[in-house]
C-alpha cells in the first residue's frame, strides 16, 4: 500500500499544505563546511601533492604521479569503439539532437551606429576553458556528460576538462564514450571537493578553468559555492521534481509511470500530479499500486512518493495553471488535449513537456533540450543550462568626437551631482573649447 | 609625490608582480557571517517586527508601523518635479539612452517543428518581481538606480521594489527622482542585511521578490550570498577597476584624469595604464603629479593609485592585448588610433571604451550600456548586467505520436544503460504495439 498524499485545492488550509510539501532547504552542516574549506586550502597551496593524497584517501586510487590521473584521448576513442554498438548509436543519436537544439541558442555580437558616428554594441565571446564535474559510481550518467558538454562546445569553448572520480580505479565506459562523442578535451580521474579545487585554482597538472558545471554530492556542491567568484559555477541543484498536469484523459498507467520515473531518482525526488478529475486521481493511485511491485527500484520510488509526492485535485485547468506558477516545477508535463492553450499563462517551469506523447524521459535523453534544469522553485528566476552559460558579453562603446560633446555635458552634470569630480573632469577634457 | 608602481612586461618576474597587483579576495569574517545569519533568521521568522527593530537600531529611524517605511509613489513624482531641472534633464537623457541600448538585448521566444510534427523551442518570460538594493549615504548614486532598474523594466518585470536605507531619515532626492524616471514601483526605506532578508523571504508589508540586484556593503553582500537559491542575485562586486591601453598619442592629462576617475571611487579601486611608449608613461606620471593637487578627492585617489595602481610598459600593442586578456578588466579603455583592430583578439573585458574620445565616465552615466560590470577578473566568465538577467527561459518539448516512436526507442535504450527502468518504461508505453 503506497501512502501517497491526496490534497484538494479547495481545502481551506491547502496553501499551507502545499508550502510544506514544496519546502526544501539544502544545508551544508558545519562539518562539511570545515572539511571542504580544508581541502580547498590544501589543494590551492600544495597543488598536485594534495590532489594525489585526497584521491588515495577518498577514492582508494593510488598512483605515483598526477600525470597518471589523466585518461588519454586515445583511451576515450577506444572505449567508444568497444561499447555495445546499440548504446553507441543511441548516444550519438542523442548527441546530434542535443547539438541541433542548442545551436538555436547561439547569440551573435551586435552593434549599431548613431547619427553622430557613435557606435554601441555587445560582443559575445565563449569562455576559454570549462570544467565539467561528473559524479562517479551509481550516479554516473552518460546523458549528463552530453547535456553539460555539448552546449559548451556549441558555444565555442576551446578546452573542456572533465573530472570523474574512479573509486578503486573503476571506470564507467559509457561515461567515457559520451565524453568522446561530446568532444571533451581532457579527462582526469579525480572527484570530490579536491577536483573542484584543482579546477578552480589549477595545479601543476590540472589546468585552471573559468567555470565549473555539473552535478555532485554535498561536498562537491559546497566546494562549488566556495569557489564561486574565483570561477563561475552553474546552479546548485536540489532534488529532481516533476509536476504532471492531466485532464484525466491519459492512460493512468502512463501517468503513474511518469511519476515513477521521477521518484526512482532518489528518495528526496518529488513527483506531483495535478488534475481536475477526482476519479482520475483515484485511477492513478490504483495504477501506482498495481505497477509499483513491477519496478526494480520500487523501494526508492515508494519512499519518494510517500515523503514528497502528492495527487492534487483542482477545480479546473485554470486552477492547475495557478498551481504550476506557485510550484515553478523543474519538469512540467502537460498531459492534456490542447497544451498550447495553457502555455501563454505558464510563467515558471524549467522544461515543459506538452501533450500525452511527450513523456519526461524523452527530454531526459534525446529530445534535444537540456536536462539540467532549475529545481526547488528556482525556475522563478533561472533557466535550463544552455549555450548562454558558456559565453559572456562585453559592452562596446565607441563615442565619436561629436558624440563626446553631448554625452560629455550630461555625464559631467551627473558626475558633479554624485560628487565625483574626476569623472566630470575626464568627460569635460573631451569637450571642444 | 605619488608613488605609483612602474612595471615592465619584459622583467623576468613580471607575471608574479602582475598577479600580486591583481590579487583581491573579499572575505566576510566570522563576525559578519554571524551577524548576518542572525538578522536573516529574525526577519524570516518575525517579519515586520524584526525589520522595524533593526531599522531603528542601525539607521536610527524610529517609525511606529512597517507601512511608514514605504515612500509613496506620489512622493517620488513630487521629488522629480522639485529637483534642479538641469539634473532632471540629465537623468532623463541618460535614462532614454540606457533604455534604447538595452532594448537591443531583448530576446524572443522561438520554436521549430521537425518533419514528424515534433515541436521544440524556448520560451522567454520576465521575472515577476525584482528587488533593487540602493545603498544609503555617500554611496547613493542615482545613476545606479537607472542602470539596475531600466533593464528590469525593459525585460518586462512587472513589479520592481527598491530598498534604500535613510539613516536618521535622510532621503537622497536624486535617488528618488531616478527611481521615478526608471519606473520603480515601490520604495521602502530599509537597508542592510535586514532589507535583503525582507526581500528574500517577504514580510507582512514587504513583498517577497524573485531576484535581488544592486550594490551594497559587506553585510548586504554577505546576506545576498546566503539567500542565493531562495532568490536569484546579481554578481557580488569587488572594487572597481580600469585598464587604459594607450599608444602614447593621447593627451597625457586625459589619461591621468581617466585613471583618477576610477581611483576616486575608493581606496581599493584599481587604475592601470598599459603602454608600449615608455616616455608616455613618464608623461602620464608627470600629469598625475600635476593634476592630483587640483582634485577634491585627492586623498582617496592617491591611496588607490599607490596601493593598487600601476603604469605598465609593454613591447607593443600585441603584448598589450595579451595583458588585457590576463587582467580581464571591468573597464577597458582603448585610447589608440585604431581600436577596432585590437577588438577581435580581446577575449575578456566587462566594457570596452574605444578611441580617445570615449572616456569611461561617458559609459558610467549616459552612453547607454550598463555600468554594472564584472570585477576582479570575473569578466572571464560573466557579463554586464542586462535584460538577460531579468528573464528566464523554459524549454518547450512537444513530441508528436510519430516522434515518440523514434525518440522513445532511443530514450529506453539509454535509460536501461543508466539503470533507470521507470524512465525506460515510461518511454516504451508511448510506443505503438
Short mmCIF file of C-alpha atoms in Angstrom, two decimals, chain B:
data_model
loop_
_atom_site.label_atom_id
_atom_site.label_comp_id
_atom_site.label_asym_id
_atom_site.label_seq_id
_atom_site.Cartn_x
_atom_site.Cartn_y
_atom_site.Cartn_z
CA UNK B 1 54.83 62.79 -4.78
CA UNK B 2 52.58 59.97 -5.93
CA UNK B 3 54.32 56.68 -5.57
CA UNK B 4 52.64 54.71 -8.36
CA UNK B 5 54.08 51.35 -9.32
CA UNK B 6 56.04 51.13 -12.60
CA UNK B 7 56.22 47.69 -14.20
CA UNK B 8 57.80 46.44 -17.38
CA UNK B 9 56.42 43.32 -19.04
CA UNK B 10 59.96 42.40 -20.09
CA UNK B 11 61.10 41.96 -16.48
CA UNK B 12 61.65 38.29 -15.62
CA UNK B 13 59.40 38.37 -12.54
CA UNK B 14 56.73 40.48 -14.24
CA UNK B 15 53.96 37.89 -14.17
CA UNK B 16 54.37 37.34 -10.43
CA UNK B 17 54.25 41.10 -9.86
CA UNK B 18 51.16 41.41 -12.02
CA UNK B 19 49.42 38.57 -10.17
CA UNK B 20 50.19 40.24 -6.86
CA UNK B 21 48.82 43.51 -8.18
CA UNK B 22 45.57 41.91 -9.33
CA UNK B 23 45.04 39.74 -6.25
CA UNK B 24 41.82 40.52 -4.49
CA UNK B 25 39.76 38.39 -2.20
CA UNK B 26 36.73 39.70 -0.41
CA UNK B 27 36.24 37.75 2.76
CA UNK B 28 33.31 38.06 5.12
CA UNK B 29 34.82 37.35 8.51
CA UNK B 30 33.12 35.12 11.07
CA UNK B 31 31.67 38.07 12.93
CA UNK B 32 29.97 39.44 9.81
CA UNK B 33 28.67 35.96 8.97
CA UNK B 34 27.24 35.50 12.46
CA UNK B 35 25.51 38.89 12.48
CA UNK B 36 24.06 38.36 9.03
CA UNK B 37 22.78 34.88 9.83
CA UNK B 38 21.04 36.19 12.93
CA UNK B 39 19.40 39.04 11.03
CA UNK B 40 18.23 36.69 8.27
CA UNK B 41 16.77 34.29 10.81
CA UNK B 42 14.97 37.02 12.74
CA UNK B 43 13.44 38.70 9.72
CA UNK B 44 12.42 35.34 8.30
CA UNK B 45 10.65 34.27 11.48
CA UNK B 46 9.43 37.59 12.89
CA UNK B 47 8.83 39.63 9.73
CA UNK B 48 7.98 43.32 10.04
CA UNK B 49 8.68 43.43 13.79
CA UNK B 50 12.31 42.42 13.23
CA UNK B 51 12.69 44.81 10.28
CA UNK B 52 11.42 47.71 12.41
CA UNK B 53 13.79 46.84 15.26
CA UNK B 54 16.88 46.62 13.04
CA UNK B 55 15.95 49.81 11.19
CA UNK B 56 15.61 51.66 14.49
CA UNK B 57 18.90 50.24 15.73
CA UNK B 58 21.09 50.58 12.61
CA UNK B 59 19.52 53.56 10.84
CA UNK B 60 18.18 55.47 13.87
CA UNK B 61 14.87 55.52 12.08
CA UNK B 62 12.01 55.10 14.54
CA UNK B 63 8.61 54.55 12.98
CA UNK B 64 5.50 53.04 14.52
CA UNK B 65 4.48 50.65 11.77
CA UNK B 66 6.06 48.98 8.76
CA UNK B 67 3.67 50.85 6.42
CA UNK B 68 5.52 54.03 7.31
CA UNK B 69 8.66 52.53 5.79
CA UNK B 70 7.15 52.93 2.34
CA UNK B 71 7.74 56.09 0.32
CA UNK B 72 4.54 56.62 -1.65
CA UNK B 73 4.68 56.91 -5.42
CA UNK B 74 3.33 60.49 -5.21
CA UNK B 75 6.39 61.49 -3.20
CA UNK B 76 8.69 60.11 -5.92
CA UNK B 77 6.83 62.03 -8.59
CA UNK B 78 6.87 65.19 -6.48
CA UNK B 79 10.62 64.94 -5.95
CA UNK B 80 11.07 64.61 -9.68
CA UNK B 81 9.24 67.92 -10.11
CA UNK B 82 11.26 69.71 -7.44
CA UNK B 83 14.88 68.76 -8.15
CA UNK B 84 17.16 71.04 -10.18
CA UNK B 85 15.74 70.89 -13.74
CA UNK B 86 19.25 70.56 -15.18
CA UNK B 87 19.77 67.39 -13.16
CA UNK B 88 16.34 66.09 -14.07
CA UNK B 89 17.04 66.66 -17.74
CA UNK B 90 20.40 64.91 -17.47
CA UNK B 91 18.81 61.93 -15.71
CA UNK B 92 16.07 61.70 -18.33
CA UNK B 93 18.58 61.97 -21.16
CA UNK B 94 20.63 59.16 -19.60
CA UNK B 95 17.54 57.03 -18.96
CA UNK B 96 16.42 57.33 -22.59
CA UNK B 97 19.81 56.22 -23.87
CA UNK B 98 20.07 53.35 -21.38
CA UNK B 99 16.62 52.19 -22.43
CA UNK B 100 17.46 52.40 -26.13
CA UNK B 101 20.63 50.34 -25.71
CA UNK B 102 19.03 47.68 -23.53
CA UNK B 103 16.14 47.21 -25.94
CA UNK B 104 18.71 45.60 -28.25
CA UNK B 105 19.14 42.89 -25.63
CA UNK B 106 15.53 41.74 -25.67
CA UNK B 107 15.31 38.11 -26.68
CA UNK B 108 12.31 36.45 -28.26
CA UNK B 109 10.84 33.04 -27.62
CA UNK B 110 11.42 30.67 -30.50
CA UNK B 111 10.45 27.21 -31.66
CA UNK B 112 10.85 24.94 -34.64
CA UNK B 113 8.94 21.98 -35.99
CA UNK B 114 10.54 18.75 -37.11
CA UNK B 115 9.40 16.60 -40.00
CA UNK B 116 7.37 14.26 -37.80
CA UNK B 117 5.48 17.17 -36.24
CA UNK B 118 7.56 17.35 -33.05
CA UNK B 119 7.96 20.93 -31.82
CA UNK B 120 10.97 22.15 -29.82
CA UNK B 121 11.54 25.63 -28.50
CA UNK B 122 12.44 28.06 -25.79
CA UNK B 123 10.03 30.38 -24.03
CA UNK B 124 11.31 33.64 -22.53
CA UNK B 125 9.44 35.00 -19.51
CA UNK B 126 10.32 38.07 -17.44
CA UNK B 127 10.75 37.63 -13.70
CA UNK B 128 7.60 38.52 -11.76
CA UNK B 129 9.10 40.73 -9.07
CA UNK B 130 12.60 42.08 -8.52
CA UNK B 131 14.21 43.81 -5.54
CA UNK B 132 16.70 46.60 -6.12
CA UNK B 133 19.11 47.42 -3.31
CA UNK B 134 20.38 51.02 -3.25
CA UNK B 135 22.97 51.99 -0.64
CA UNK B 136 22.27 54.99 1.55
CA UNK B 137 24.59 57.84 2.45
CA UNK B 138 27.54 58.85 0.32
CA UNK B 139 27.41 55.83 -1.97
CA UNK B 140 23.81 56.54 -3.07
CA UNK B 141 24.15 57.02 -6.80
CA UNK B 142 21.13 57.91 -8.92
CA UNK B 143 22.98 56.53 -11.96
CA UNK B 144 23.00 53.11 -10.26
CA UNK B 145 19.23 53.27 -9.87
CA UNK B 146 18.86 53.85 -13.61
CA UNK B 147 21.37 51.13 -14.53
CA UNK B 148 19.72 48.49 -12.33
CA UNK B 149 16.07 49.41 -12.82
CA UNK B 150 15.85 50.14 -16.54
CA UNK B 151 16.99 46.70 -17.82
CA UNK B 152 14.45 45.08 -15.49
CA UNK B 153 11.68 47.25 -16.87
CA UNK B 154 12.80 46.65 -20.47
CA UNK B 155 12.71 42.92 -19.71
CA UNK B 156 9.08 43.29 -18.65
CA UNK B 157 9.41 42.78 -14.90
CA UNK B 158 6.02 43.67 -13.53
CA UNK B 159 6.95 44.86 -10.08
CA UNK B 160 10.22 46.48 -9.11
CA UNK B 161 10.72 47.05 -5.38
CA UNK B 162 13.52 49.37 -4.32
CA UNK B 163 15.01 49.44 -0.84
CA UNK B 164 17.24 52.28 0.30
CA UNK B 165 18.30 53.00 3.88
CA UNK B 166 17.65 56.54 5.12
CA UNK B 167 19.88 56.91 8.18
CA UNK B 168 18.27 59.42 10.58
CA UNK B 169 15.51 59.80 8.00
CA UNK B 170 17.78 61.48 5.47
CA UNK B 171 16.47 60.88 1.96
CA UNK B 172 18.52 61.40 -1.22
CA UNK B 173 16.31 63.33 -3.63
CA UNK B 174 18.30 62.45 -6.75
CA UNK B 175 17.89 58.77 -5.94
CA UNK B 176 14.12 59.19 -5.58
CA UNK B 177 13.98 61.17 -8.81
CA UNK B 178 15.93 58.45 -10.62
CA UNK B 179 13.53 55.84 -9.22
CA UNK B 180 10.59 57.84 -10.57
CA UNK B 181 12.20 58.14 -14.01
CA UNK B 182 13.15 54.46 -14.14
CA UNK B 183 9.64 53.31 -13.25
CA UNK B 184 10.37 51.76 -9.86
CA UNK B 185 7.03 50.56 -8.47
CA UNK B 186 7.52 50.71 -4.71
CA UNK B 187 10.23 52.10 -2.42
CA UNK B 188 10.96 51.08 1.19
CA UNK B 189 13.38 52.97 3.43
CA UNK B 190 15.22 49.95 4.76
CA UNK B 191 18.77 48.77 4.25
CA UNK B 192 21.44 46.33 5.35
CA UNK B 193 21.03 42.58 5.73
CA UNK B 194 17.52 43.18 7.09
CA UNK B 195 16.42 44.65 3.75
CA UNK B 196 17.90 41.70 1.85
CA UNK B 197 16.10 39.32 4.23
CA UNK B 198 12.79 41.16 3.84
CA UNK B 199 13.01 40.96 0.04
CA UNK B 200 14.13 37.33 0.03
CA UNK B 201 11.55 35.96 2.47
CA UNK B 202 8.83 38.63 2.37
CA UNK B 203 7.21 40.15 5.46
CA UNK B 204 3.64 41.25 6.19
CA UNK B 205 4.41 44.56 4.44
CA UNK B 206 7.34 43.92 2.11
CA UNK B 207 6.59 41.55 -0.75
CA UNK B 208 8.87 38.60 -1.50
CA UNK B 209 10.83 39.05 -4.72
CA UNK B 210 12.33 36.56 -7.16
CA UNK B 211 15.72 38.22 -7.54
CA UNK B 212 17.74 40.89 -5.72
CA UNK B 213 20.15 43.17 -7.57
CA UNK B 214 22.22 46.19 -6.66
CA UNK B 215 25.40 47.04 -4.78
CA UNK B 216 25.87 47.16 -1.02
CA UNK B 217 28.35 46.96 1.82
CA UNK B 218 29.81 43.74 3.24
CA UNK B 219 26.64 42.98 5.26
CA UNK B 220 24.47 43.34 2.19
CA UNK B 221 26.86 41.26 0.06
CA UNK B 222 27.07 38.53 2.70
CA UNK B 223 23.29 38.45 3.07
CA UNK B 224 22.87 38.16 -0.70
CA UNK B 225 25.26 35.21 -0.77
CA UNK B 226 23.17 33.47 1.93
CA UNK B 227 19.78 33.99 0.31
CA UNK B 228 21.04 32.89 -3.11
CA UNK B 229 18.90 29.90 -4.06
CA UNK B 230 15.82 31.21 -2.29
CA UNK B 231 16.00 34.14 -4.70
CA UNK B 232 18.33 34.96 -7.55
CA UNK B 233 21.10 37.52 -7.04
CA UNK B 234 23.36 39.51 -9.34
CA UNK B 235 27.13 39.42 -9.08
CA UNK B 236 28.87 40.23 -5.83
CA UNK B 237 31.11 43.06 -6.93
CA UNK B 238 34.68 43.72 -5.86
CA UNK B 239 36.38 47.13 -6.07
CA UNK B 240 36.01 48.98 -9.36
CA UNK B 241 38.85 48.79 -11.93
CA UNK B 242 40.04 50.40 -15.13
CA UNK B 243 42.70 49.30 -17.57
CA UNK B 244 43.73 52.02 -20.01
CA UNK B 245 45.70 50.90 -23.06
CA UNK B 246 47.28 53.87 -24.83
CA UNK B 247 49.54 54.07 -27.88
CA UNK B 248 51.14 57.19 -26.42
CA UNK B 249 49.30 59.64 -28.64
CA UNK B 250 46.52 60.75 -26.32
CA UNK B 251 46.91 63.86 -24.19
CA UNK B 252 48.57 62.50 -21.01
CA UNK B 253 46.32 64.76 -18.90
CA UNK B 254 43.29 62.97 -20.32
CA UNK B 255 44.76 59.59 -19.40
CA UNK B 256 45.75 60.73 -15.90
CA UNK B 257 42.21 62.02 -15.34
CA UNK B 258 40.72 58.74 -16.63
CA UNK B 259 42.86 56.88 -14.07
CA UNK B 260 41.73 59.36 -11.38
CA UNK B 261 38.09 58.85 -12.27
CA UNK B 262 38.48 55.21 -11.30
CA UNK B 263 40.71 55.81 -8.30
CA UNK B 264 38.36 58.40 -6.79
CA UNK B 265 35.71 55.73 -6.15
CA UNK B 266 37.51 54.31 -3.13
CA UNK B 267 40.90 53.37 -1.81
CA UNK B 268 40.64 49.81 -3.11
CA UNK B 269 39.84 50.88 -6.67
CA UNK B 270 42.36 49.81 -9.30
CA UNK B 271 43.65 52.01 -12.15
CA UNK B 272 46.26 50.61 -14.54
CA UNK B 273 47.84 52.07 -17.67
CA UNK B 274 49.46 49.82 -20.26
CA UNK B 275 51.51 51.46 -22.98
CA UNK B 276 54.29 50.47 -25.38
CA UNK B 277 55.69 54.00 -25.04
CA UNK B 278 57.99 54.41 -22.01
CA UNK B 279 58.26 58.17 -22.48
CA UNK B 280 54.46 58.41 -22.50
CA UNK B 281 54.29 56.54 -19.18
CA UNK B 282 56.62 59.22 -17.80
CA UNK B 283 54.35 61.94 -19.18
CA UNK B 284 51.31 60.38 -17.54
CA UNK B 285 53.22 60.13 -14.27
CA UNK B 286 54.01 63.84 -14.59
CA UNK B 287 50.35 64.63 -15.33
CA UNK B 288 49.36 62.68 -12.24
CA UNK B 289 51.73 64.78 -10.13
CA UNK B 290 50.48 67.97 -11.70
CA UNK B 291 46.74 67.27 -11.56
CA UNK B 292 46.37 65.43 -8.26
CA UNK B 293 46.50 68.59 -6.10
CA UNK B 294 43.53 70.00 -8.06
CA UNK B 295 41.34 67.04 -7.18
CA UNK B 296 38.84 67.37 -4.31
CA UNK B 297 39.11 63.60 -3.68
CA UNK B 298 42.93 63.59 -3.92
CA UNK B 299 43.49 61.61 -0.72
CA UNK B 300 41.40 58.70 -1.92
CA UNK B 301 42.95 58.91 -5.40
CA UNK B 302 46.49 58.88 -4.07
CA UNK B 303 45.86 55.96 -1.73
CA UNK B 304 44.21 53.93 -4.51
CA UNK B 305 46.98 54.67 -7.04
CA UNK B 306 49.72 53.80 -4.59
CA UNK B 307 48.07 50.65 -3.25
CA UNK B 308 46.68 49.10 -6.44
CA UNK B 309 47.60 51.31 -9.40
CA UNK B 310 50.36 50.74 -11.97
CA UNK B 311 51.91 52.11 -15.14
CA UNK B 312 52.99 49.12 -17.22
CA UNK B 313 55.19 49.24 -20.29
CA UNK B 314 54.92 46.55 -22.94
CA UNK B 315 56.74 45.67 -26.16
CA UNK B 316 53.88 46.59 -28.48
CA UNK B 317 50.11 46.66 -28.77
CA UNK B 318 50.01 42.89 -29.33
CA UNK B 319 51.52 42.42 -25.91
CA UNK B 320 49.02 44.97 -24.58
CA UNK B 321 46.23 42.69 -25.81
CA UNK B 322 47.81 39.73 -24.02
CA UNK B 323 47.82 41.89 -20.90
CA UNK B 324 44.13 42.72 -21.36
CA UNK B 325 43.23 39.04 -21.54
CA UNK B 326 45.18 38.26 -18.37
CA UNK B 327 43.77 41.21 -16.44
CA UNK B 328 40.19 40.73 -17.73
CA UNK B 329 39.34 44.25 -16.60
CA UNK B 330 35.94 45.59 -15.61
CA UNK B 331 36.52 48.74 -17.71
CA UNK B 332 38.91 48.69 -20.66
CA UNK B 333 39.81 51.94 -22.40
CA UNK B 334 41.49 51.57 -25.79
CA UNK B 335 42.97 55.03 -26.23
CA UNK B 336 44.66 54.16 -29.53
CA UNK B 337 44.45 55.17 -33.17
CA UNK B 338 42.57 52.13 -34.47
CA UNK B 339 40.88 50.36 -31.54
CA UNK B 340 38.77 48.25 -33.92
CA UNK B 341 41.95 46.44 -34.99
CA UNK B 342 42.54 45.21 -31.44
CA UNK B 343 38.93 44.26 -30.75
CA UNK B 344 38.77 40.78 -32.32
CA UNK B 345 41.57 39.49 -30.09
CA UNK B 346 40.14 40.86 -26.85
CA UNK B 347 38.51 37.98 -25.03
CA UNK B 348 37.83 39.27 -21.51
CA UNK B 349 36.54 42.71 -20.51
CA UNK B 350 33.32 43.97 -18.96
CA UNK B 351 33.02 47.07 -21.13
CA UNK B 352 35.34 48.27 -23.88
CA UNK B 353 35.70 52.04 -24.37
CA UNK B 354 37.15 52.58 -27.81
CA UNK B 355 39.00 55.62 -29.09
CA UNK B 356 40.42 58.71 -27.47
CA UNK B 357 37.03 60.40 -27.03
CA UNK B 358 35.38 57.55 -25.17
CA UNK B 359 36.24 58.31 -21.56
CA UNK B 360 34.92 55.79 -19.10
CA UNK B 361 32.80 58.49 -17.44
CA UNK B 362 30.58 58.64 -20.54
CA UNK B 363 29.78 54.95 -20.11
CA UNK B 364 29.26 55.34 -16.38
CA UNK B 365 26.40 57.75 -16.95
CA UNK B 366 24.82 58.06 -20.31
CA UNK B 367 26.35 56.26 -23.29
CA UNK B 368 23.69 53.57 -22.89
CA UNK B 369 25.39 50.28 -21.95
CA UNK B 370 25.20 49.18 -18.34
CA UNK B 371 27.71 50.34 -15.75
CA UNK B 372 27.18 47.28 -13.56
CA UNK B 373 30.10 45.18 -14.77
CA UNK B 374 32.08 42.11 -13.72
CA UNK B 375 35.06 42.96 -11.48
CA UNK B 376 38.12 41.05 -10.15
CA UNK B 377 38.78 39.09 -13.36
CA UNK B 378 35.25 37.67 -13.40
CA UNK B 379 34.85 39.11 -16.92
CA UNK B 380 36.43 35.77 -17.87
CA UNK B 381 33.03 34.19 -17.25
CA UNK B 382 30.45 36.87 -16.56
CA UNK B 383 28.70 39.72 -18.29
CA UNK B 384 27.47 43.25 -17.69
CA UNK B 385 24.05 43.47 -16.02
CA UNK B 386 21.47 43.27 -18.77
CA UNK B 387 17.95 42.45 -19.83
CA UNK B 388 19.00 38.77 -19.85
CA UNK B 389 19.38 38.96 -16.06
CA UNK B 390 15.68 39.74 -15.66
CA UNK B 391 14.21 36.97 -17.79
CA UNK B 392 14.43 33.22 -17.59
CA UNK B 393 13.95 30.54 -20.21
CA UNK B 394 11.77 27.45 -20.26
CA UNK B 395 12.38 24.60 -22.70
CA UNK B 396 9.41 23.61 -24.83
CA UNK B 397 9.08 19.98 -25.94
CA UNK B 398 6.01 18.73 -27.79
CA UNK B 399 6.66 15.32 -29.26
CA UNK B 400 4.23 14.01 -31.87
CA UNK B 401 2.91 10.46 -31.71
CA UNK B 402 5.26 9.61 -34.57
CA UNK B 403 8.18 11.36 -32.89
CA UNK B 404 7.56 9.41 -29.69
CA UNK B 405 8.33 6.21 -31.63
CA UNK B 406 11.89 7.10 -32.63
CA UNK B 407 12.72 9.13 -29.54
CA UNK B 408 11.13 6.53 -27.27
CA UNK B 409 13.31 3.70 -28.60
CA UNK B 410 16.49 5.67 -28.02
CA UNK B 411 15.43 7.01 -24.62
CA UNK B 412 14.59 3.48 -23.46
CA UNK B 413 18.00 2.13 -24.54
CA UNK B 414 19.82 4.92 -22.72
CA UNK B 415 17.62 4.66 -19.62
CA UNK B 416 18.31 0.95 -19.44
CA UNK B 417 22.01 1.69 -19.83
CA UNK B 418 21.82 4.06 -16.86
CA UNK B 419 19.81 1.62 -14.74
CA UNK B 420 16.64 3.73 -14.67
CA UNK B 421 13.87 1.27 -15.66
CA UNK B 422 10.88 3.53 -14.92
CA UNK B 423 12.32 6.06 -17.35
CA UNK B 424 12.59 3.31 -19.96
CA UNK B 425 9.09 2.05 -19.28
CA UNK B 426 7.51 5.48 -19.46
CA UNK B 427 9.08 5.95 -22.91
CA UNK B 428 8.03 2.47 -24.05
CA UNK B 429 4.39 3.00 -23.01
CA UNK B 430 4.18 5.56 -25.83
CA UNK B 431 5.39 3.07 -28.48
CA UNK B 432 2.75 1.57 -30.77
CA UNK B 433 2.50 -2.19 -30.37
#
